[in-house]
mmCIF file of C-alpha atoms in Angstrom:
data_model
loop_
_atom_site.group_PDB
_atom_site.id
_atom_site.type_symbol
_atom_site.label_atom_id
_atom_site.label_comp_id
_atom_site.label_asym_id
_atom_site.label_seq_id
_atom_site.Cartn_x
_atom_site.Cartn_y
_atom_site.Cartn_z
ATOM 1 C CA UNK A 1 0.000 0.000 0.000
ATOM 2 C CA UNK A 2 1.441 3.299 -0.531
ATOM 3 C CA UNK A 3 1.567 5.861 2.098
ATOM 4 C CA UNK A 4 3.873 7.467 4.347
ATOM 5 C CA UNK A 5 6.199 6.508 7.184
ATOM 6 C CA UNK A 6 7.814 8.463 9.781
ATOM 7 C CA UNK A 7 10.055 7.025 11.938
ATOM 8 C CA UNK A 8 11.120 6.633 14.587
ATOM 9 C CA UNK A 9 7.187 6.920 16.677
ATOM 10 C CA UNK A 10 8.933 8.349 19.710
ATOM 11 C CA UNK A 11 12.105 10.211 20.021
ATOM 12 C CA UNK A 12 14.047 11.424 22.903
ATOM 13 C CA UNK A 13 16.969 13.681 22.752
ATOM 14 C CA UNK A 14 19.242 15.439 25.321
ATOM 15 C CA UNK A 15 19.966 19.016 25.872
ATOM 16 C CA UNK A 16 22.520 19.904 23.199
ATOM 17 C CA UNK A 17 22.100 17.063 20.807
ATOM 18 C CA UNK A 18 20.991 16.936 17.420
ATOM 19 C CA UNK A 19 18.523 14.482 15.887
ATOM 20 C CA UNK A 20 17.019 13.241 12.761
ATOM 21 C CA UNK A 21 13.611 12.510 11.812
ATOM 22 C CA UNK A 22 12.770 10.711 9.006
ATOM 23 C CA UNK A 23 10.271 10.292 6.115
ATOM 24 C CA UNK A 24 9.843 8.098 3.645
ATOM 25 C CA UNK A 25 7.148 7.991 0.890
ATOM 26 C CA UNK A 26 5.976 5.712 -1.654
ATOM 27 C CA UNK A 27 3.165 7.625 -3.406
ATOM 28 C CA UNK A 28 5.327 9.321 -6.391
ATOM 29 C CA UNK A 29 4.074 13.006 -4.827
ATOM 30 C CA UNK A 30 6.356 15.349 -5.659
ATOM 31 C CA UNK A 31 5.963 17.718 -2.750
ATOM 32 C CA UNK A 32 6.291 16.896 0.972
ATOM 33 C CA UNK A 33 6.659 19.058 3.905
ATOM 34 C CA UNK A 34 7.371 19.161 7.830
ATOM 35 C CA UNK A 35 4.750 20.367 10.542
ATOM 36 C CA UNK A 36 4.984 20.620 14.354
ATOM 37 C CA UNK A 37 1.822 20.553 16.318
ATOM 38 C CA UNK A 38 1.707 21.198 20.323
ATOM 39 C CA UNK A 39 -0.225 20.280 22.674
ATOM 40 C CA UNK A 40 -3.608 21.099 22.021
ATOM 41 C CA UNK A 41 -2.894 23.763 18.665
ATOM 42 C CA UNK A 42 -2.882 23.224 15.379
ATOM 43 C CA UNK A 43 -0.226 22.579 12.734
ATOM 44 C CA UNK A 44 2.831 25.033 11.568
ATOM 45 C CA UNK A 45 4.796 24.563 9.123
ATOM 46 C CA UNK A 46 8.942 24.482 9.403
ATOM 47 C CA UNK A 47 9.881 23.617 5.730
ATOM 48 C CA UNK A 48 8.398 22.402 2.633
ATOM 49 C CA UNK A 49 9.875 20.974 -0.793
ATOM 50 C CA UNK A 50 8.140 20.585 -4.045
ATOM 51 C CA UNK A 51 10.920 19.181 -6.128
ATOM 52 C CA UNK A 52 13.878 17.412 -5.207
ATOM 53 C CA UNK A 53 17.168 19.470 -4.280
ATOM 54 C CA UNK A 54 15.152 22.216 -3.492
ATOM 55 C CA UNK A 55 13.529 23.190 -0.504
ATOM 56 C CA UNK A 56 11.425 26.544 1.416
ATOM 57 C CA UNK A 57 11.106 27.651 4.826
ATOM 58 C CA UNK A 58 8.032 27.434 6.625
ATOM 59 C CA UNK A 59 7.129 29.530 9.455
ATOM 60 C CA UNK A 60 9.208 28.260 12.074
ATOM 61 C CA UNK A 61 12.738 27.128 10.494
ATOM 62 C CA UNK A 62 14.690 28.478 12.858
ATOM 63 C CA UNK A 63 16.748 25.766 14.542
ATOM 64 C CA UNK A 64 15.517 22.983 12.067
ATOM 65 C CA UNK A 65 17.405 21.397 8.731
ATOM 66 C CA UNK A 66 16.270 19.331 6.349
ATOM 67 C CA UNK A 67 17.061 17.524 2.842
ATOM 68 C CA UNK A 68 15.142 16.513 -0.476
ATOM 69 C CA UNK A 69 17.826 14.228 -2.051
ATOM 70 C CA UNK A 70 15.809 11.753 -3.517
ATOM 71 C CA UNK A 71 11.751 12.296 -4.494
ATOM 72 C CA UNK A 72 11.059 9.413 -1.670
ATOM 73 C CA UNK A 73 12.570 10.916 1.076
ATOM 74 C CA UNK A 74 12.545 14.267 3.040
ATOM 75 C CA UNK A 75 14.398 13.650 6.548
ATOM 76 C CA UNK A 76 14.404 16.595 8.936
ATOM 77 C CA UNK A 77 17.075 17.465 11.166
ATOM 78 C CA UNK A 78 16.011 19.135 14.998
ATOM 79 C CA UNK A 79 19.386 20.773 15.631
ATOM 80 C CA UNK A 80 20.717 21.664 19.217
ATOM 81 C CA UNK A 81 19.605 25.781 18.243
ATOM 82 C CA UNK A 82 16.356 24.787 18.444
ATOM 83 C CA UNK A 83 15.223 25.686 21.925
ATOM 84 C CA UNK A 84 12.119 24.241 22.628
ATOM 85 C CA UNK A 85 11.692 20.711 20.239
ATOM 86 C CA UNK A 86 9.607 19.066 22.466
ATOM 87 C CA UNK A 87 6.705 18.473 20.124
ATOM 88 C CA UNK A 88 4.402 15.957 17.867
ATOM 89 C CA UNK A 89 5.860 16.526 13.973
ATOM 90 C CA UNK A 90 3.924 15.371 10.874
ATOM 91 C CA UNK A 91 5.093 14.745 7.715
ATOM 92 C CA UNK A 92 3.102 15.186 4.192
ATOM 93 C CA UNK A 93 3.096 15.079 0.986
ATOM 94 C CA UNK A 94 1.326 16.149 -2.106
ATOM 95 C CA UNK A 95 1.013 16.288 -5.660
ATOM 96 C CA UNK A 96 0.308 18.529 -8.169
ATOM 97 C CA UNK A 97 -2.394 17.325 -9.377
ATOM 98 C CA UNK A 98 -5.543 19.268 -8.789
ATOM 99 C CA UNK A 99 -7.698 15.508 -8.671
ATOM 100 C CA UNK A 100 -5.559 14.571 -6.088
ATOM 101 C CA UNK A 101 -6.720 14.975 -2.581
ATOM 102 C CA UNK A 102 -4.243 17.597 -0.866
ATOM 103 C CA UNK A 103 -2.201 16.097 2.118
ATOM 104 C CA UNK A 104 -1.441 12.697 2.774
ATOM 105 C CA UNK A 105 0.194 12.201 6.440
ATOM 106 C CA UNK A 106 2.638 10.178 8.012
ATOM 107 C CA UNK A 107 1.350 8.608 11.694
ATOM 108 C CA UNK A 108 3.917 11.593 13.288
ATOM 109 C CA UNK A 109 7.068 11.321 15.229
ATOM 110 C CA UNK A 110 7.106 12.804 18.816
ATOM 111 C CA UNK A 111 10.234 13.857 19.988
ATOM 112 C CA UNK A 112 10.725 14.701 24.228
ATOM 113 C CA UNK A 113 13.923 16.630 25.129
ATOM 114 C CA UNK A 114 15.268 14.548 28.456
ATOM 115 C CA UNK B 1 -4.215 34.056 2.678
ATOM 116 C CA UNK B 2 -7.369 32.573 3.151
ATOM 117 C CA UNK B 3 -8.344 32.769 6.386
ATOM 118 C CA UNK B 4 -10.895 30.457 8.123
ATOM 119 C CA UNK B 5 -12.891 30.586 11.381
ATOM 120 C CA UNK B 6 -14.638 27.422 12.863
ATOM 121 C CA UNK B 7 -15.717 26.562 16.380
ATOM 122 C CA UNK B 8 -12.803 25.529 19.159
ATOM 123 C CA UNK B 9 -15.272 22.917 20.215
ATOM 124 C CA UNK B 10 -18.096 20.787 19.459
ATOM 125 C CA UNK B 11 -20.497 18.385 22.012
ATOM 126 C CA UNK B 12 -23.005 15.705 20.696
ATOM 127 C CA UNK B 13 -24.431 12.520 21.414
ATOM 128 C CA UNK B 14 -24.206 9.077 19.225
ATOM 129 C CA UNK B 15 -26.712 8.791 16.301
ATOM 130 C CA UNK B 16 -26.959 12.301 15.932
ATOM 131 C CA UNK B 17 -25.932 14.579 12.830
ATOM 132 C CA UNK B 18 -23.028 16.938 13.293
ATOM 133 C CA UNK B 19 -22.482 20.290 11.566
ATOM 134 C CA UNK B 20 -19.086 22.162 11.641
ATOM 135 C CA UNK B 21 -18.970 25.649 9.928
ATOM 136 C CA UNK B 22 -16.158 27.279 8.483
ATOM 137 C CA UNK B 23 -15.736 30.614 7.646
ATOM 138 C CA UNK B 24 -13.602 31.994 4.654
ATOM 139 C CA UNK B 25 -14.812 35.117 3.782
ATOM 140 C CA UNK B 26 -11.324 35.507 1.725
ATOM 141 C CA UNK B 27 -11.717 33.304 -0.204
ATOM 142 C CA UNK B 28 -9.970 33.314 -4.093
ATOM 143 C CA UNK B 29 -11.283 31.749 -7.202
ATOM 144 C CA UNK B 30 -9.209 29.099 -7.224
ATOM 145 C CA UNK B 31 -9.514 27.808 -4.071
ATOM 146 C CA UNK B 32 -10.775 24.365 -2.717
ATOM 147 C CA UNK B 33 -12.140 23.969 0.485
ATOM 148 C CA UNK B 34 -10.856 20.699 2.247
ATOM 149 C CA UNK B 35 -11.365 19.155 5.529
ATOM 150 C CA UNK B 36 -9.233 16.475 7.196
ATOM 151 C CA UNK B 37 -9.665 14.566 10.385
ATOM 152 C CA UNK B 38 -7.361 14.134 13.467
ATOM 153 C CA UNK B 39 -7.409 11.507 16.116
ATOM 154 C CA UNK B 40 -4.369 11.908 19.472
ATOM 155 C CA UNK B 41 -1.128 11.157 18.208
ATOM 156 C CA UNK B 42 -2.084 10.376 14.499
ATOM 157 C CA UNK B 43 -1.553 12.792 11.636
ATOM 158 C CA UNK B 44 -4.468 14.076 9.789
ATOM 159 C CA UNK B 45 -6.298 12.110 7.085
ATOM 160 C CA UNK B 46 -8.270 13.447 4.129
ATOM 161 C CA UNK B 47 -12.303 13.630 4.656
ATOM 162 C CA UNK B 48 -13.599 15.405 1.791
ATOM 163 C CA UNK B 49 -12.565 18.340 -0.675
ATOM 164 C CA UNK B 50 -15.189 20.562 -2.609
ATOM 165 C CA UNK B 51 -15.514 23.846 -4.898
ATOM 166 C CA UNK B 52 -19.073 25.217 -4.510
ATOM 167 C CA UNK B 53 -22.484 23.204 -4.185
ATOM 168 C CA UNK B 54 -22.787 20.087 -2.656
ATOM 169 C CA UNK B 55 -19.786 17.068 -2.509
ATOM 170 C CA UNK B 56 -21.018 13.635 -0.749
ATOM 171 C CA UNK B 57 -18.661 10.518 -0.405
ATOM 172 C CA UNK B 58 -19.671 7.388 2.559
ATOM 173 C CA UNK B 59 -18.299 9.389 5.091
ATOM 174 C CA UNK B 60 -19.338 13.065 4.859
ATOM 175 C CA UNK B 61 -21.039 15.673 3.408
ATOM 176 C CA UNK B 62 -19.905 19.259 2.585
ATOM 177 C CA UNK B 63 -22.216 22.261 1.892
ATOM 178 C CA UNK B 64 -21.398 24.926 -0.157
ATOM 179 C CA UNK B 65 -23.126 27.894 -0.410
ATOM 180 C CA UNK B 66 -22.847 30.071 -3.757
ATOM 181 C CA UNK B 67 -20.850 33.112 -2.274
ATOM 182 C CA UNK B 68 -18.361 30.040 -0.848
ATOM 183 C CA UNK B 69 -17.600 32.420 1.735
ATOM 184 C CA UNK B 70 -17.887 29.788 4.356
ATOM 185 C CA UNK B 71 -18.609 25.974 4.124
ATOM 186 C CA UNK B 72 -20.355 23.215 6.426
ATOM 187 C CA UNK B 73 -19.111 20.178 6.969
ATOM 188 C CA UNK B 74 -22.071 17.315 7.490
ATOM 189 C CA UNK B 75 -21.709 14.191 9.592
ATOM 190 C CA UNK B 76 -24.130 11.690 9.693
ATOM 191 C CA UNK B 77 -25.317 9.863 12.957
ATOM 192 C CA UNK B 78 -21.938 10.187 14.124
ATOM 193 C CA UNK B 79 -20.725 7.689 17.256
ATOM 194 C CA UNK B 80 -17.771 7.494 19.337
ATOM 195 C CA UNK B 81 -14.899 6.763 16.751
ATOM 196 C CA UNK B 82 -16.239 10.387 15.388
ATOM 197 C CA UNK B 83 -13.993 12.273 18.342
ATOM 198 C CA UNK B 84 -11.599 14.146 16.807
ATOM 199 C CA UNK B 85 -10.162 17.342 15.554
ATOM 200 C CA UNK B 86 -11.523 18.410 12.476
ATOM 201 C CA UNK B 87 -9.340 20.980 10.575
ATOM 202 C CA UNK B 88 -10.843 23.077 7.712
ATOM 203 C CA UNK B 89 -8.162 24.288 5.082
ATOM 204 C CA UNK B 90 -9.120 26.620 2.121
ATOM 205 C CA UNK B 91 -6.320 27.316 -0.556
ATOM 206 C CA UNK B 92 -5.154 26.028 -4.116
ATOM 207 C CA UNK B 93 -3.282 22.557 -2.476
ATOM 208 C CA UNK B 94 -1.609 21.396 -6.076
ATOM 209 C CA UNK B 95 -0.736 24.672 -7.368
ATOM 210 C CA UNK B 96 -0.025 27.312 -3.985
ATOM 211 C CA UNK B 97 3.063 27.223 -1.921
ATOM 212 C CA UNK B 98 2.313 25.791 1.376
ATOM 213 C CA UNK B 99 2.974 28.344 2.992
ATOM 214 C CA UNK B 100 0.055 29.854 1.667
ATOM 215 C CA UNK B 101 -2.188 26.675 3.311
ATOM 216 C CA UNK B 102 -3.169 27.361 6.703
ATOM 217 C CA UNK B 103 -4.126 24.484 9.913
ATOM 218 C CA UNK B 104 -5.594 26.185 12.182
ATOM 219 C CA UNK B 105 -6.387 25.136 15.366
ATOM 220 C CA UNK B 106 -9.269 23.192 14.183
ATOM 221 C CA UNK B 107 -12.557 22.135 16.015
ATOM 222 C CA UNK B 108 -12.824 19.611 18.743
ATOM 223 C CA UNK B 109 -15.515 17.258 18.471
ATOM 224 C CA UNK B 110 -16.253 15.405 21.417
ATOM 225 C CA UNK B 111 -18.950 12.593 20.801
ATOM 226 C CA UNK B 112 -20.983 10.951 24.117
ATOM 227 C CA UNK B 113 -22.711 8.008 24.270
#
């Protein structure tokens, strides 16, 4: 079936440290992006590709990275200038296609600073 | 941008219908309005997507009115499993940056028995 995973489902990282998040997707969509949701709030977004080797930022980049090396995958990178990462994050992806449906989801990654 | 409003929260009972209403009085032409479903520590999954008039599929309905300045999203003798966050997005998915597509903080529907 073709869909979305994030990985891994639970994170924990300590003060200072760096971590990766991944995504993988096997739908062909050409656009994927990163969200991080809070307790109780809705989603923002940090950064966003629609092609591969090319990338935006969202509205809260700051202390985040990420890469679009290969269509499938869009890994994002919580670095230690990130001050406050506790937090649920979703990955998505589209495609262009104005029949398609919008955003399909990954089942989220939530990361707890220890 | 296309901004929406919808209630923070929502109470009903099993068997009954549910209306949410969203409000986009910004609206552009080529906007869609979509709606997508949350459950705890899931990400959102697609419910339905419509233009103007009336869109229908087994698990929802979506109203339309002609000025599209807001939208109503329909569901039917809902029941537990229907708790969730429903999130109503307005914006041109395939073609606008996503920046441009806006979650807000959604409506939280809380079903009782």
């Amino acid at each position: 079936d073709g869909g979305i995973t994030q990985s891994p489902k639970y994170l924990f990282r300590k003060e200072g440290q760096n971590v990766t998040l991944s995504c993988e997707q096997n739908l062909n969509h050409d656009a994927m992006y990163w969200y991080r949701q809070d307790p109780g709030q809705g989603l923002r977004l940090i950064y966003y590709s629609q092609i591969v080797n090319d990338f935006q930022k969202g509205d809260i980049a700051e202390g985040y990275s990420v890469s679009r090396e290969k269509k499938e995958s869009f890994p994002l990178t919580v670095t230690s200038a990130q001050k406050n990462p506790t937090a649920f994050y979703l990955c998505a992806s589209s495609s262009g296609d104005t029949s398609g449906y919008g955003y399909t989801f990954g089942s989220g990654t939530r990361l707890t600073v220890v | 941008l296309a901004k929406t409003t919808q209630p923070i929260s929502m109470d009903s009972y099993e068997g009954q219908e549910v209306n949410i209403t969203c409000s986009h009085n910004n609206i552009a032409t080529n906007d869609y309005i979509t709606w997508y479903q949350q459950f705890p520590s899931q990400g959102p999954r697609f419910i339905i997507q419509g233009y103007k008039t009336k869109v229908t599929n087994e698990v929802a309905s979506l109203f339309i009115p002609a000025d599209r300045k807001s939208s109503t999203l329909s569901l039917p003798r809902v029941s537990l499993s229907d708790t969730a966050v429903y999130y109503c997005l307005v914006g041109d998915i395939a073609h606008s940056s996503a920046s441009k597509i806006i979650f807000g903080s959604g409506t939280r529907l809380s079903i009782r028995p």
